[in-house]
Amino acid sequence: MEQSMYQRLSSARTRLKEIDEALLDENTMKDIKLFRDLSKERAYLEPQVEAFDKYQKNEHNISDALEMSHDSDPEIAEMAKEEIKTLNAEQEKLEAELRELLIPKDPNDDKNIIVEIRGAAGGDEGNIFAGDLFRMYTRYAETQGWKIQMLDESASEAGGFSQVSFMIKGKMVYSKMKFESGAHRVQRVPKTEASGRIHTSTATVLVMPEAEEIDVEINPNDLQVDTYHSQGAGGQNVNKTESAVRITHIPTGIVVACQTEKSQIQNREIAMQMLRAKMYSTLLEKQQEEIGNERRLKIGTGERSEKIRTYNYPQNRVTDHRIGFTIQQLDRVMEGDIEEIIEALIHYDQSQKIAGEN
């Protein structure tokens, strides 16, 4: 094991002891955010320290076996040599496990997410594609056992959505979906195209980790709250009460809206969830900028202008441009079978993080 890795693990053991002491402190228990953050850090460090303890114990056993291998009794010496082979193999496995455990973890990985999809370039075809992406993600969520909650939608007369927002709840949702942010491009012949020409359209996807009240502070005086009648496709009013809610955060200009519930109170609560998520997402982007380009996510910044993936219907092909990954199964992908793409992105990100730490 490299000295730098050994030092990191030794520091992790020291830090774990510090956290355990801090968690017993009354002042820590009173600070909900601090207590939560320390608990999360502990959950990340504990497996490292446990594996490091096993590694060092095994290291000690190897040292003992080496000493025995020089025993004057040939039978004992031979047994020790066989033991060394077994222990060395175990040591290699433990070191590989430790390398994986040392990969920096995203503190948001276990969070639910809010997804916003918008039709972009291509007019009606862009909106239709936004609807296709919405269906793809909801189908994928079903295969993962996740739950979907609609937040806001603006249906397009031609089909699909000009904009749709929804929450996905479940185990480790953000860890799998966080690389979906960006511009998704589709190449296909629109149903309305009589000449059969292939058109290129785009829809943008924004994936935001759900934010709790302790993650983002919002001053009520900074909010402009408007109510209006909920609308369906084509803009017609679908109820007689002003249950829909639009909230504008004046300092940042962030606007969110919700009209999916019949109650204005429920819609306001959901809109606040969306606002917190957007503000938290903006905060994370600023933190990444402060860290610098070298430590940013290697497979993309998540900016909407960044074309991350192309869906080519004539060739039944999907290509993720960030990692050069191509799969000739677009028909299955659009039915929600995107696990192979997601796993490729996660694997690439982890390998880049390991390389960056060495």
CSV table of C-alpha atoms in Angstrom, one decimal:
chain,number,residue,atom,x,y,z
A,1,MET,CA,0.0,0.0,0.0
A,2,GLU,CA,1.3,3.5,-0.9
A,3,GLN,CA,2.3,5.7,2.0
A,4,SER,CA,-0.2,8.4,1.0
A,5,MET,CA,-3.1,5.9,1.1
A,6,TYR,CA,-1.8,4.6,4.5
A,7,GLN,CA,-1.8,8.2,5.8
A,8,ARG,CA,-5.3,8.9,4.6
A,9,LEU,CA,-6.6,5.8,6.4
A,10,SER,CA,-4.8,6.7,9.6
A,11,SER,CA,-6.3,10.2,9.4
A,12,ALA,CA,-9.7,8.6,8.9
A,13,ARG,CA,-9.3,6.6,12.1
A,14,THR,CA,-8.3,9.7,14.0
A,15,ARG,CA,-11.2,11.7,12.5
A,16,LEU,CA,-13.7,8.9,13.4
A,17,LYS,CA,-12.6,9.2,17.1
A,18,GLU,CA,-13.1,12.9,17.0
A,19,ILE,CA,-16.6,12.6,15.5
A,20,ASP,CA,-17.6,10.0,18.1
A,21,GLU,CA,-16.5,12.4,20.9
A,22,ALA,CA,-18.3,15.4,19.2
A,23,LEU,CA,-21.6,13.4,18.8
A,24,LEU,CA,-21.7,12.9,22.6
A,25,ASP,CA,-21.3,16.6,23.2
A,26,GLU,CA,-24.6,18.4,24.3
A,27,ASN,CA,-23.9,21.4,22.0
A,28,THR,CA,-23.7,19.0,19.0
A,29,MET,CA,-27.0,17.4,19.9
A,30,LYS,CA,-28.7,20.8,20.0
A,31,ASP,CA,-27.4,21.7,16.5
A,32,ILE,CA,-29.5,19.6,14.1
A,33,LYS,CA,-27.5,20.4,11.0
A,34,LEU,CA,-24.2,19.7,12.6
A,35,PHE,CA,-25.4,16.5,14.2
A,36,ARG,CA,-26.7,15.3,10.8
A,37,ASP,CA,-23.5,16.2,8.9
A,38,LEU,CA,-21.3,14.5,11.5
A,39,SER,CA,-23.5,11.4,11.4
A,40,LYS,CA,-23.2,11.3,7.6
A,41,GLU,CA,-19.4,11.7,7.8
A,42,ARG,CA,-19.2,8.9,10.4
A,43,ALA,CA,-21.2,6.6,8.1
A,44,TYR,CA,-18.7,7.3,5.4
A,45,LEU,CA,-15.6,6.8,7.5
A,46,GLU,CA,-16.6,3.8,9.6
A,47,PRO,CA,-16.4,1.2,6.8
A,48,GLN,CA,-12.9,2.6,5.9
A,49,VAL,CA,-11.6,2.3,9.4
A,50,GLU,CA,-13.1,-1.2,9.9
A,51,ALA,CA,-11.5,-2.4,6.6
A,52,PHE,CA,-8.2,-0.7,7.6
A,53,ASP,CA,-8.2,-2.6,11.0
A,54,LYS,CA,-8.6,-5.9,9.1
A,55,TYR,CA,-5.8,-4.9,6.7
A,56,GLN,CA,-3.4,-4.1,9.6
A,57,LYS,CA,-4.4,-7.3,11.4
A,58,ASN,CA,-3.7,-9.3,8.3
A,59,GLU,CA,-0.4,-7.4,7.8
A,60,HIS,CA,0.6,-8.6,11.3
A,61,ASN,CA,-0.4,-12.2,10.5
A,62,ILE,CA,1.8,-12.1,7.4
A,63,SER,CA,4.7,-10.9,9.5
A,64,ASP,CA,4.2,-13.8,11.9
A,65,ALA,CA,3.9,-16.3,9.0
A,66,LEU,CA,7.1,-14.9,7.5
A,67,GLU,CA,8.9,-15.5,10.7
A,68,MET,CA,7.6,-19.1,10.9
A,69,SER,CA,8.6,-19.8,7.3
A,70,HIS,CA,12.2,-19.8,8.6
A,71,ASP,CA,11.5,-22.3,11.3
A,72,SER,CA,14.0,-25.2,11.6
A,73,ASP,CA,11.1,-27.7,11.3
A,74,PRO,CA,10.5,-28.1,7.5
A,75,GLU,CA,6.9,-29.0,8.0
A,76,ILE,CA,6.1,-25.9,10.0
A,77,ALA,CA,8.1,-23.8,7.5
A,78,GLU,CA,6.1,-25.2,4.6
A,79,MET,CA,2.8,-24.6,6.4
A,80,ALA,CA,3.8,-21.0,7.0
A,81,LYS,CA,4.7,-20.5,3.3
A,82,GLU,CA,1.2,-21.8,2.3
A,83,GLU,CA,-0.3,-19.5,4.9
A,84,ILE,CA,1.6,-16.5,3.4
A,85,LYS,CA,0.1,-17.2,0.0
A,86,THR,CA,-3.4,-17.1,1.4
A,87,LEU,CA,-2.8,-14.1,3.5
A,88,ASN,CA,-1.2,-12.2,0.6
A,89,ALA,CA,-4.3,-12.9,-1.6
A,90,GLU,CA,-6.5,-11.6,1.3
A,91,GLN,CA,-4.3,-8.5,1.6
A,92,GLU,CA,-4.8,-7.7,-2.1
A,93,LYS,CA,-8.6,-8.0,-1.7
A,94,LEU,CA,-8.6,-5.8,1.3
A,95,GLU,CA,-6.4,-3.2,-0.4
A,96,ALA,CA,-8.8,-3.1,-3.4
A,97,GLU,CA,-11.7,-2.8,-1.1
A,98,LEU,CA,-10.0,0.1,0.7
A,99,ARG,CA,-9.3,1.9,-2.6
A,100,GLU,CA,-13.0,1.7,-3.4
A,101,LEU,CA,-14.0,2.9,0.0
A,102,LEU,CA,-11.7,5.9,-0.3
A,103,ILE,CA,-13.5,7.2,-3.4
A,104,PRO,CA,-15.0,10.6,-2.4
A,105,LYS,CA,-18.7,10.2,-1.7
A,106,ASP,CA,-21.3,12.7,-2.8
A,107,PRO,CA,-23.2,13.7,0.3
A,108,ASN,CA,-26.4,14.1,-1.7
A,109,ASP,CA,-26.3,10.5,-3.2
A,110,ASP,CA,-29.0,9.2,-0.8
A,111,LYS,CA,-31.5,12.1,-1.5
A,112,ASN,CA,-34.7,12.2,-3.5
A,113,ILE,CA,-34.6,14.4,-6.5
A,114,ILE,CA,-36.7,17.0,-8.4
A,115,VAL,CA,-36.5,16.7,-12.2
A,116,GLU,CA,-37.4,19.5,-14.6
A,117,ILE,CA,-37.7,18.7,-18.3
A,118,ARG,CA,-38.3,21.4,-20.9
A,119,GLY,CA,-38.8,21.2,-24.7
A,120,ALA,CA,-36.0,23.3,-26.2
A,121,ALA,CA,-35.0,23.5,-29.9
A,122,GLY,CA,-37.3,22.1,-32.4
A,123,GLY,CA,-40.7,23.6,-31.4
A,124,ASP,CA,-43.4,20.9,-31.2
A,125,GLU,CA,-41.0,18.1,-31.8
A,126,GLY,CA,-38.8,19.4,-28.9
A,127,ASN,CA,-41.9,19.3,-26.6
A,128,ILE,CA,-42.9,15.8,-27.8
A,129,PHE,CA,-39.3,14.6,-27.1
A,130,ALA,CA,-39.6,16.2,-23.6
A,131,GLY,CA,-42.6,13.9,-23.1
A,132,ASP,CA,-40.7,10.9,-24.3
A,133,LEU,CA,-37.9,11.6,-21.8
A,134,PHE,CA,-40.5,12.0,-19.0
A,135,ARG,CA,-41.9,8.6,-19.9
A,136,MET,CA,-38.4,7.1,-20.1
A,137,TYR,CA,-37.6,8.3,-16.6
A,138,THR,CA,-40.9,7.2,-15.1
A,139,ARG,CA,-40.5,3.7,-16.6
A,140,TYR,CA,-37.0,3.5,-15.2
A,141,ALA,CA,-38.2,4.7,-11.8
A,142,GLU,CA,-40.7,1.8,-11.8
A,143,THR,CA,-38.0,-0.8,-12.4
A,144,GLN,CA,-36.1,0.7,-9.4
A,145,GLY,CA,-39.1,0.6,-7.1
A,146,TRP,CA,-39.1,4.4,-6.8
A,147,LYS,CA,-42.2,6.6,-6.6
A,148,ILE,CA,-43.1,9.5,-8.8
A,149,GLN,CA,-44.9,12.7,-7.6
A,150,MET,CA,-46.0,15.2,-10.2
A,151,LEU,CA,-45.2,18.8,-9.3
A,152,ASP,CA,-46.0,21.0,-12.3
A,153,GLU,CA,-46.6,20.6,-16.0
A,154,SER,CA,-47.4,22.6,-19.1
A,155,ALA,CA,-48.7,20.2,-21.7
A,156,SER,CA,-48.2,20.9,-25.4
A,157,GLU,CA,-51.1,20.8,-27.8
A,158,ALA,CA,-49.0,18.7,-30.2
A,159,GLY,CA,-48.1,16.2,-27.4
A,160,GLY,CA,-45.5,16.0,-24.7
A,161,PHE,CA,-44.7,19.0,-22.5
A,162,SER,CA,-43.2,22.5,-22.9
A,163,GLN,CA,-42.2,22.0,-19.3
A,164,VAL,CA,-42.8,19.2,-16.7
A,165,SER,CA,-41.5,19.0,-13.1
A,166,PHE,CA,-41.7,15.9,-10.9
A,167,MET,CA,-40.1,14.4,-7.8
A,168,ILE,CA,-38.6,10.9,-7.7
A,169,LYS,CA,-38.5,9.3,-4.2
A,170,GLY,CA,-36.6,6.2,-3.3
A,171,LYS,CA,-33.3,4.6,-2.3
A,172,MET,CA,-30.2,6.4,-3.5
A,173,VAL,CA,-32.1,8.2,-6.3
A,174,TYR,CA,-29.7,11.1,-6.8
A,175,SER,CA,-26.7,8.7,-6.9
A,176,LYS,CA,-28.1,7.2,-10.1
A,177,MET,CA,-29.9,10.1,-11.7
A,178,LYS,CA,-27.4,13.0,-11.1
A,179,PHE,CA,-25.6,12.6,-14.4
A,180,GLU,CA,-28.9,13.2,-16.4
A,181,SER,CA,-28.7,17.0,-16.3
A,182,GLY,CA,-28.0,18.7,-19.6
A,183,ALA,CA,-29.3,18.9,-23.2
A,184,HIS,CA,-30.7,15.7,-24.7
A,185,ARG,CA,-30.8,15.6,-28.5
A,186,VAL,CA,-33.1,13.6,-30.7
A,187,GLN,CA,-32.7,12.8,-34.4
A,188,ARG,CA,-35.8,11.4,-36.1
A,189,VAL,CA,-38.4,11.9,-38.7
A,190,PRO,CA,-41.3,13.8,-37.1
A,191,LYS,CA,-44.8,12.4,-37.7
A,192,THR,CA,-45.8,15.8,-39.2
A,193,GLU,CA,-42.9,15.7,-41.7
A,194,ALA,CA,-44.4,14.5,-45.0
A,195,SER,CA,-41.1,14.4,-46.9
A,196,GLY,CA,-39.5,12.0,-44.4
A,197,ARG,CA,-36.6,14.3,-43.5
A,198,ILE,CA,-34.7,13.7,-40.3
A,199,HIS,CA,-35.0,16.6,-37.8
A,200,THR,CA,-32.8,17.4,-34.8
A,201,SER,CA,-34.6,18.6,-31.7
A,202,THR,CA,-33.6,19.0,-28.1
A,203,ALA,CA,-35.0,18.9,-24.6
A,204,THR,CA,-33.2,20.0,-21.4
A,205,VAL,CA,-33.1,18.0,-18.2
A,206,LEU,CA,-32.3,19.4,-14.8
A,207,VAL,CA,-31.8,17.0,-11.9
A,208,MET,CA,-31.7,18.6,-8.4
A,209,PRO,CA,-31.3,16.9,-5.0
A,210,GLU,CA,-34.2,17.5,-2.6
A,211,ALA,CA,-33.2,20.1,-0.1
A,212,GLU,CA,-34.4,20.3,3.5
A,213,GLU,CA,-35.2,23.5,5.3
A,214,ILE,CA,-31.9,23.2,7.2
A,215,ASP,CA,-30.0,23.0,3.9
A,216,VAL,CA,-31.3,26.4,2.6
A,217,GLU,CA,-32.4,29.5,4.5
A,218,ILE,CA,-35.2,31.4,2.8
A,219,ASN,CA,-36.4,34.7,4.1
A,220,PRO,CA,-40.2,34.9,3.7
A,221,ASN,CA,-39.8,38.6,3.0
A,222,ASP,CA,-37.8,37.7,-0.2
A,223,LEU,CA,-40.8,35.9,-1.7
A,224,GLN,CA,-43.5,37.1,-4.1
A,225,VAL,CA,-46.4,34.7,-4.0
A,226,ASP,CA,-49.0,34.7,-6.8
A,227,THR,CA,-52.1,32.5,-7.1
A,228,TYR,CA,-54.0,31.7,-10.3
A,229,HIS,CA,-56.4,29.2,-11.8
A,230,SER,CA,-54.9,25.8,-12.7
A,231,GLN,CA,-54.7,25.3,-16.5
A,232,GLY,CA,-54.8,22.3,-18.7
A,233,ALA,CA,-53.5,21.7,-22.2
A,234,GLY,CA,-54.2,24.6,-24.5
A,235,GLY,CA,-54.4,27.0,-21.6
A,236,GLN,CA,-58.0,26.4,-20.5
A,237,ASN,CA,-58.9,26.8,-16.8
A,238,VAL,CA,-59.6,23.5,-15.1
A,239,ASN,CA,-61.0,24.7,-11.8
A,240,LYS,CA,-62.8,27.7,-10.5
A,241,THR,CA,-60.6,28.5,-7.5
A,242,GLU,CA,-57.1,30.1,-7.6
A,243,SER,CA,-55.4,26.9,-6.3
A,244,ALA,CA,-52.2,27.2,-8.5
A,245,VAL,CA,-49.3,28.9,-6.8
A,246,ARG,CA,-46.3,30.7,-8.3
A,247,ILE,CA,-43.4,31.8,-6.1
A,248,THR,CA,-40.7,34.2,-7.1
A,249,HIS,CA,-37.5,34.5,-5.0
A,250,ILE,CA,-36.8,38.2,-5.6
A,251,PRO,CA,-33.0,38.3,-4.8
A,252,THR,CA,-32.2,35.5,-7.3
A,253,GLY,CA,-35.1,35.7,-9.7
A,254,ILE,CA,-35.8,32.0,-9.4
A,255,VAL,CA,-39.5,31.3,-10.2
A,256,VAL,CA,-41.3,28.1,-9.4
A,257,ALA,CA,-44.9,27.1,-9.8
A,258,CYS,CA,-47.2,24.2,-8.9
A,259,GLN,CA,-50.8,23.5,-9.9
A,260,THR,CA,-51.1,19.7,-9.5
A,261,GLU,CA,-53.0,19.7,-6.2
A,262,LYS,CA,-56.5,20.9,-5.6
A,263,SER,CA,-55.5,22.8,-2.4
A,264,GLN,CA,-53.6,26.1,-2.6
A,265,ILE,CA,-51.8,25.2,0.6
A,266,GLN,CA,-50.5,21.9,-0.8
A,267,ASN,CA,-49.4,23.6,-4.0
A,268,ARG,CA,-47.6,26.2,-2.0
A,269,GLU,CA,-45.8,23.5,0.0
A,270,ILE,CA,-44.7,21.7,-3.2
A,271,ALA,CA,-43.6,25.0,-4.7
A,272,MET,CA,-41.4,25.7,-1.7
A,273,GLN,CA,-39.9,22.3,-2.1
A,274,MET,CA,-39.0,23.1,-5.7
A,275,LEU,CA,-37.6,26.5,-4.7
A,276,ARG,CA,-35.4,25.0,-2.0
A,277,ALA,CA,-34.1,22.4,-4.5
A,278,LYS,CA,-33.3,25.1,-7.1
A,279,MET,CA,-31.5,27.3,-4.6
A,280,TYR,CA,-29.6,24.3,-3.2
A,281,SER,CA,-28.6,23.3,-6.7
A,282,THR,CA,-27.4,26.8,-7.4
A,283,LEU,CA,-25.4,26.7,-4.1
A,284,LEU,CA,-23.8,23.4,-5.1
A,285,GLU,CA,-22.8,24.9,-8.5
A,286,LYS,CA,-21.1,27.8,-6.7
A,287,GLN,CA,-19.2,25.4,-4.4
A,288,GLN,CA,-18.0,23.5,-7.5
A,289,GLU,CA,-16.7,26.7,-9.1
A,290,GLU,CA,-14.9,27.6,-5.8
A,291,ILE,CA,-13.2,24.1,-5.8
A,292,GLY,CA,-12.1,24.8,-9.4
A,293,ASN,CA,-12.3,23.1,-12.8
A,294,GLU,CA,-9.8,20.3,-11.9
A,295,ARG,CA,-12.0,18.9,-9.2
A,296,ARG,CA,-15.3,19.3,-10.9
A,297,LEU,CA,-17.4,16.3,-12.0
A,298,LYS,CA,-15.2,14.8,-14.8
A,299,ILE,CA,-18.1,13.7,-17.0
A,300,GLY,CA,-20.0,17.0,-17.3
A,301,THR,CA,-20.9,20.2,-15.5
A,302,GLY,CA,-24.6,19.5,-15.7
A,303,GLU,CA,-25.2,22.8,-17.5
A,304,ARG,CA,-28.3,22.8,-19.7
A,305,SER,CA,-26.4,24.1,-22.7
A,306,GLU,CA,-24.1,21.1,-22.6
A,307,LYS,CA,-25.3,18.4,-25.1
A,308,ILE,CA,-24.8,15.2,-23.2
A,309,ARG,CA,-26.6,12.6,-25.2
A,310,THR,CA,-28.0,11.9,-28.7
A,311,TYR,CA,-31.0,9.6,-29.4
A,312,ASN,CA,-30.8,8.6,-33.1
A,313,TYR,CA,-34.0,6.8,-34.1
A,314,PRO,CA,-33.0,5.8,-37.7
A,315,GLN,CA,-30.0,3.8,-36.4
A,316,ASN,CA,-31.7,2.8,-33.1
A,317,ARG,CA,-28.6,4.3,-31.4
A,318,VAL,CA,-28.0,6.2,-28.1
A,319,THR,CA,-24.7,7.9,-27.6
A,320,ASP,CA,-23.5,9.6,-24.4
A,321,HIS,CA,-21.0,12.1,-25.6
A,322,ARG,CA,-19.3,12.7,-22.2
A,323,ILE,CA,-17.8,9.2,-22.0
A,324,GLY,CA,-18.1,8.1,-25.6
A,325,PHE,CA,-20.6,5.4,-24.7
A,326,THR,CA,-22.9,4.0,-27.5
A,327,ILE,CA,-25.6,1.5,-27.3
A,328,GLN,CA,-27.7,0.2,-30.2
A,329,GLN,CA,-30.9,-0.3,-28.2
A,330,LEU,CA,-32.7,3.0,-28.4
A,331,ASP,CA,-36.1,1.2,-28.5
A,332,ARG,CA,-35.4,-0.4,-25.1
A,333,VAL,CA,-33.9,2.8,-23.7
A,334,MET,CA,-37.0,4.8,-24.5
A,335,GLU,CA,-39.0,2.2,-22.6
A,336,GLY,CA,-36.9,3.0,-19.5
A,337,ASP,CA,-34.1,0.5,-19.9
A,338,ILE,CA,-31.3,3.0,-19.1
A,339,GLU,CA,-29.4,1.1,-16.4
A,340,GLU,CA,-26.5,0.2,-18.7
A,341,ILE,CA,-26.0,3.9,-19.5
A,342,ILE,CA,-26.3,5.0,-15.9
A,343,GLU,CA,-23.9,2.2,-14.7
A,344,ALA,CA,-21.3,3.3,-17.4
A,345,LEU,CA,-21.5,6.9,-16.2
A,346,ILE,CA,-21.1,5.9,-12.5
A,347,HIS,CA,-18.2,3.6,-13.3
A,348,TYR,CA,-16.4,6.3,-15.4
A,349,ASP,CA,-16.9,8.9,-12.6
A,350,GLN,CA,-15.5,6.5,-10.0
A,351,SER,CA,-12.5,5.6,-12.1
A,352,GLN,CA,-11.8,9.3,-12.6
A,353,LYS,CA,-12.1,10.0,-8.9
A,354,ILE,CA,-9.7,7.2,-8.1
A,355,ALA,CA,-7.2,8.5,-10.7
A,356,GLY,CA,-7.5,12.0,-9.3
A,357,GLU,CA,-6.8,10.8,-5.8
A,358,ASN,CA,-3.6,9.0,-6.7
